[in-house]
């Protein structure tokens, strides 16, 4: 096959079929291998989190467990319901599942991705309270408070998806090809109302996350200096210092990964309407997969860094593979 990309039609028998980009066989198979790996890691990683919390932890014990469990459920749903069809669309550059499923898929995609953003935001608030108000944490972050945060995360995403896709059809996500050909389903998120989308699901969460973790970082640095200056400091401060130092260690990973994964697609959603929706759909699709990667990374960032989780996984693996 020619090493250059070639063009075809999504439906060869239809005159109004959308064009299809045909990749060389090696590249085509490589894409499927890469995206399948992402899907498997996303589903398995989040399922592992759910399994560990439900079987080895009391999911109702802390609000943190509530939020991690809910975040992982959203991750499994994204990996199982959204990514497989997105993979086919991205690689085949066609949508073979019908217009109704296109709208359903887009709605589910928007709802699940946006709820993960707000889950991550509320988790940062939870960590802030645990570190800065350890004595009052249990009173501040009750199960009721945790459930309110989870409900808010899902409600914001559900209402937003409903308004865009169902109750306001004139702003449905459509590509230029979608309007005149069969086999198209734009992968971009809410291109027609980029400013509102950007503010609610990126600007506000990013401001909260950066503010929270920045304060944790500076306080942790201050405590670290105290430890170095007074090696024989009072023991009661040790637990707080340990938490601060751990928060400092993971700060760059937490904030950096979130910004790396989500900034490109939200920047596109912000500027695309301002430049007449001229951003290439392939570029949009690539940035959307960057955002999907955050769902795959979430178990590593927000759970694998917890010592209790690592210990539990080791115990589980020992029971499964070493004790027969």
Coordinates of C-alpha atoms in Angstrom, one line a residue:
X1 CA 0.0 0.0 0.0
X2 CA 1.1 3.5 -0.7
X3 CA 2.8 5.1 2.3
X4 CA 0.8 8.2 1.8
X5 CA -2.7 8.6 3.1
X6 CA -5.5 7.9 0.6
X7 CA -9.1 9.0 0.4
X8 CA -12.2 6.9 0.1
X9 CA -15.9 7.0 1.1
X10 CA -17.5 5.9 4.3
X11 CA -20.3 4.3 2.3
X12 CA -19.2 3.5 -1.2
X13 CA -22.7 2.9 -2.4
X14 CA -24.0 6.4 -1.3
X15 CA -23.4 9.5 -3.3
X16 CA -23.7 11.7 -0.2
X17 CA -21.3 9.6 1.8
X18 CA -18.6 11.4 3.9
X19 CA -15.0 11.0 2.7
X20 CA -12.8 8.6 4.6
X21 CA -9.1 8.7 5.2
X22 CA -7.4 5.4 4.6
X23 CA -4.2 4.9 6.6
X24 CA -1.4 2.5 5.5
X25 CA -2.0 -0.9 7.0
X26 CA 0.9 -0.7 9.5
X27 CA -0.2 2.6 10.8
X28 CA -3.8 1.5 10.8
X29 CA -3.0 -1.6 13.0
X30 CA -0.7 0.5 15.2
X31 CA -3.5 2.9 15.9
X32 CA -5.9 0.1 16.9
X33 CA -3.2 -1.4 19.2
X34 CA -2.5 1.9 20.9
X35 CA -6.2 2.9 21.4
X36 CA -7.1 -0.6 22.5
X37 CA -4.3 -0.5 25.1
X38 CA -5.6 2.8 26.4
X39 CA -9.1 1.4 26.7
X40 CA -7.9 -1.8 28.5
X41 CA -5.8 0.2 30.9
X42 CA -8.6 2.7 31.6
X43 CA -11.2 0.0 32.3
X44 CA -8.9 -2.3 34.2
X45 CA -7.3 0.4 36.3
X46 CA -10.6 1.9 37.4
X47 CA -12.2 -1.5 38.0
X48 CA -9.2 -2.3 40.2
X49 CA -9.9 0.8 42.3
X50 CA -13.6 -0.1 42.6
X51 CA -12.8 -3.7 43.5
X52 CA -10.2 -2.7 46.2
X53 CA -12.5 -0.1 47.8
X54 CA -15.6 -2.3 47.8
X55 CA -13.9 -5.5 49.1
X56 CA -11.0 -4.3 51.2
X57 CA -12.2 -0.9 52.4
X58 CA -15.4 0.4 53.8
X59 CA -16.7 2.6 50.9
X60 CA -18.8 4.6 53.4
X61 CA -16.0 5.2 55.9
X62 CA -14.8 8.5 54.4
X63 CA -15.9 11.0 51.9
X64 CA -12.6 10.4 50.1
X65 CA -13.6 6.8 49.4
X66 CA -17.0 8.1 48.2
X67 CA -15.4 10.4 45.7
X68 CA -12.7 8.0 44.5
X69 CA -15.3 5.3 44.0
X70 CA -17.6 7.6 42.0
X71 CA -14.7 8.9 40.0
X72 CA -13.6 5.3 39.1
X73 CA -17.2 4.4 38.1
X74 CA -17.1 7.4 35.7
X75 CA -13.8 6.1 34.4
X76 CA -15.1 2.6 33.8
X77 CA -18.1 4.0 31.9
X78 CA -15.9 6.2 29.7
X79 CA -13.6 3.3 29.0
X80 CA -16.5 0.9 28.3
X81 CA -19.1 3.1 26.6
X82 CA -17.3 6.0 25.1
X83 CA -13.8 5.0 24.0
X84 CA -14.6 1.9 21.8
X85 CA -16.8 3.9 19.4
X86 CA -14.4 6.9 19.6
X87 CA -11.6 4.6 18.6
X88 CA -13.4 3.3 15.5
X89 CA -14.4 6.9 14.6
X90 CA -10.9 8.2 15.1
X91 CA -9.1 5.5 13.1
X92 CA -11.7 4.9 10.3
X93 CA -12.6 8.7 10.2
X94 CA -16.2 7.6 9.8
X95 CA -19.2 6.9 12.1
X96 CA -20.9 3.6 11.3
X97 CA -23.4 3.5 14.2
X98 CA -26.2 5.8 13.0
X99 CA -27.1 9.4 13.8
X100 CA -29.1 8.6 16.9
X101 CA -26.2 6.7 18.5
X102 CA -24.0 9.6 17.5
X103 CA -26.0 12.0 19.6
X104 CA -26.3 9.5 22.5
X105 CA -22.5 8.8 22.3
X106 CA -21.7 12.6 22.3
X107 CA -24.0 13.2 25.2
X108 CA -22.6 10.4 27.3
X109 CA -19.1 11.5 26.4
X110 CA -19.7 15.1 27.5
X111 CA -21.4 14.1 30.7
X112 CA -18.8 11.5 31.8
X113 CA -15.8 13.6 30.9
X114 CA -17.1 16.7 32.6
X115 CA -18.1 14.9 35.8
X116 CA -14.6 13.6 36.1
X117 CA -13.2 17.1 36.0
X118 CA -15.4 18.2 38.9
X119 CA -14.6 15.0 40.8
X120 CA -11.0 15.9 40.6
X121 CA -11.8 19.4 41.7
X122 CA -13.7 18.2 44.8
X123 CA -11.0 15.7 45.6
X124 CA -8.4 18.5 45.7
X125 CA -10.7 20.4 48.2
X126 CA -11.0 17.2 50.2
X127 CA -7.2 16.9 50.4
X128 CA -6.9 20.5 51.4
X129 CA -9.2 20.1 54.3
X130 CA -7.5 16.9 55.4
X131 CA -4.1 18.6 55.5
X132 CA -5.0 22.1 56.8
X133 CA -7.8 21.1 59.2
X134 CA -6.9 17.6 60.4
X135 CA -8.6 18.0 63.7
X136 CA -11.9 19.2 62.2
X137 CA -11.7 17.1 59.0
X138 CA -14.2 14.5 60.1
X139 CA -16.7 17.2 61.0
X140 CA -16.2 19.2 57.8
X141 CA -16.1 16.3 55.4
X142 CA -19.0 14.1 56.5
X143 CA -20.5 11.4 54.4
X144 CA -23.3 13.9 53.7
X145 CA -20.8 16.5 52.4
X146 CA -19.1 14.0 50.3
X147 CA -22.3 12.9 48.7
X148 CA -23.2 16.5 48.0
X149 CA -19.9 17.0 46.2
X150 CA -20.5 13.8 44.1
X151 CA -24.1 14.8 43.3
X152 CA -22.9 18.3 42.3
X153 CA -20.3 16.8 40.0
X154 CA -22.8 14.5 38.2
X155 CA -25.6 17.1 38.2
X156 CA -23.5 19.8 36.6
X157 CA -22.4 17.5 33.8
X158 CA -25.9 16.0 33.3
X159 CA -27.7 19.3 33.1
X160 CA -25.0 20.7 30.8
X161 CA -25.2 17.7 28.5
X162 CA -29.0 17.7 28.5
X163 CA -29.2 21.4 27.6
X164 CA -26.7 21.1 24.7
X165 CA -27.8 17.9 23.1
X166 CA -31.5 17.6 23.9
X167 CA -33.3 20.8 24.8
X168 CA -31.3 23.1 22.5
X169 CA -30.9 21.3 19.2
X170 CA -29.7 24.3 17.3
X171 CA -26.4 24.1 19.1
X172 CA -25.9 20.4 18.6
X173 CA -22.3 19.4 17.8
X174 CA -22.0 19.2 14.0
X175 CA -19.0 19.2 11.7
X176 CA -19.2 20.8 8.3
X177 CA -19.3 17.3 6.7
X178 CA -22.0 16.1 9.1
X179 CA -24.5 18.6 7.6
X180 CA -24.2 17.3 4.0
X181 CA -23.0 13.7 4.1
X182 CA -23.6 10.3 5.7
X183 CA -21.1 8.8 8.0
X184 CA -20.0 11.8 10.1
X185 CA -20.1 12.4 13.8
X186 CA -18.0 15.2 15.1
X187 CA -15.8 14.3 18.0
X188 CA -15.4 17.8 19.3
X189 CA -17.1 18.9 22.6
X190 CA -19.6 21.7 22.4
X191 CA -18.0 23.7 19.7
X192 CA -20.9 26.2 19.5
X193 CA -20.8 27.4 23.1
X194 CA -17.1 27.3 23.8
X195 CA -17.0 30.2 26.3
X196 CA -19.6 28.8 28.7
X197 CA -18.2 25.3 28.4
X198 CA -14.7 26.7 29.1
X199 CA -15.6 28.6 32.2
X200 CA -17.8 25.9 33.9
X201 CA -15.7 22.9 33.2
X202 CA -12.2 24.2 32.9
X203 CA -11.5 27.7 34.2
X204 CA -13.3 27.3 37.5
X205 CA -12.0 23.8 38.2
X206 CA -8.4 24.8 37.2
X207 CA -8.5 27.9 39.4
X208 CA -9.7 25.8 42.4
X209 CA -7.2 23.0 41.8
X210 CA -4.2 25.3 41.3
X211 CA -5.1 27.5 44.3
X212 CA -5.6 24.5 46.6
X213 CA -2.5 22.6 45.6
X214 CA -0.4 25.8 45.5
X215 CA -1.2 26.6 49.1
X216 CA -0.5 23.0 50.1
X217 CA 2.8 23.2 48.3
X218 CA 3.9 26.4 50.0
X219 CA 2.8 25.3 53.5
X220 CA 4.6 21.9 52.9
X221 CA 7.8 23.8 52.0
X222 CA 7.5 25.9 55.1
X223 CA 7.0 22.8 57.3
X224 CA 10.0 21.1 55.6
X225 CA 12.2 24.0 56.5
X226 CA 11.1 23.7 60.1
X227 CA 11.9 20.0 60.2
X228 CA 15.4 20.7 58.8
X229 CA 16.0 23.5 61.3
X230 CA 14.6 21.7 64.3
X231 CA 15.5 18.0 63.9
X232 CA 14.2 17.4 67.4
X233 CA 10.9 19.3 67.0
X234 CA 7.8 18.4 68.9
X235 CA 6.4 15.0 67.9
X236 CA 2.7 16.2 67.7
X237 CA 3.5 18.1 64.5
X238 CA 4.9 15.0 62.7
X239 CA 1.7 13.6 61.2
X240 CA 0.9 17.0 59.6
X241 CA 4.4 17.3 58.3
X242 CA 4.3 13.9 56.7
X243 CA 1.1 14.7 55.0
X244 CA 2.4 18.0 53.7
X245 CA 5.6 16.4 52.4
X246 CA 3.6 13.7 50.5
X247 CA 1.4 16.4 49.1
X248 CA 4.4 18.2 47.9
X249 CA 5.8 15.1 46.3
X250 CA 2.7 14.5 44.2
X251 CA 1.8 18.1 43.5
X252 CA 3.5 18.5 40.1
X253 CA 2.1 15.1 38.9
X254 CA -1.5 16.0 39.9
X255 CA -1.6 19.5 38.5
X256 CA 0.7 18.8 35.5
X257 CA -1.2 15.7 34.3
X258 CA -4.6 17.5 34.6
X259 CA -3.4 20.5 32.7
X260 CA -1.5 18.4 30.1
X261 CA -4.6 16.3 29.4
X262 CA -7.4 18.9 29.5
X263 CA -5.9 22.2 28.4
X264 CA -5.6 21.5 24.6
X265 CA -9.3 20.5 24.1
X266 CA -10.7 23.3 26.2
X267 CA -8.5 25.9 24.5
X268 CA -9.8 24.6 21.2
X269 CA -13.4 24.9 22.5
X270 CA -12.7 28.5 23.6
X271 CA -11.0 29.7 20.4
X272 CA -12.8 27.7 17.7
X273 CA -16.0 29.8 17.7
X274 CA -13.8 32.9 17.6
X275 CA -12.1 31.8 14.4
X276 CA -15.1 30.6 12.5
X277 CA -14.8 26.9 13.6
X278 CA -11.8 26.5 11.4
X279 CA -9.8 24.2 13.7
X280 CA -9.2 20.9 11.9
X281 CA -11.4 18.0 13.1
X282 CA -8.4 15.6 13.2
X283 CA -6.6 18.0 15.6
X284 CA -9.8 18.2 17.7
X285 CA -9.9 14.4 17.8
X286 CA -6.3 14.2 18.9
X287 CA -6.8 16.7 21.7
X288 CA -9.8 14.7 22.9
X289 CA -7.7 11.6 23.2
X290 CA -5.3 13.6 25.4
X291 CA -8.3 14.3 27.7
X292 CA -9.2 10.7 27.7
X293 CA -5.7 9.8 28.9
X294 CA -6.5 11.7 32.2
X295 CA -9.2 9.1 32.9
X296 CA -6.6 6.4 32.4
X297 CA -4.1 8.2 34.7
X298 CA -6.6 8.9 37.5
X299 CA -6.2 5.6 39.3
X300 CA -2.4 6.1 39.3
X301 CA -2.5 9.7 40.4
X302 CA -5.3 9.7 43.0
X303 CA -5.3 6.2 44.3
X304 CA -2.0 4.4 43.6
X305 CA -0.3 7.2 45.6
X306 CA -2.2 6.2 48.7
X307 CA -0.2 3.8 50.8
X308 CA -3.2 1.8 51.9
X309 CA -4.1 1.1 48.3
X310 CA -0.6 -0.1 47.4
X311 CA -0.5 -2.4 50.4
X312 CA -4.0 -3.8 49.6
X313 CA -3.0 -4.5 46.0
X314 CA 0.1 -6.3 47.1
X315 CA -2.0 -8.5 49.5
X316 CA -4.5 -9.2 46.7
X317 CA -1.8 -10.2 44.2
X318 CA -0.1 -12.4 46.8
X319 CA -3.4 -14.2 47.4
X320 CA -4.1 -14.6 43.7
X321 CA -0.7 -15.7 42.4
X322 CA 1.5 -16.8 45.3
X323 CA -0.8 -18.7 47.5
X324 CA -2.4 -21.7 45.8

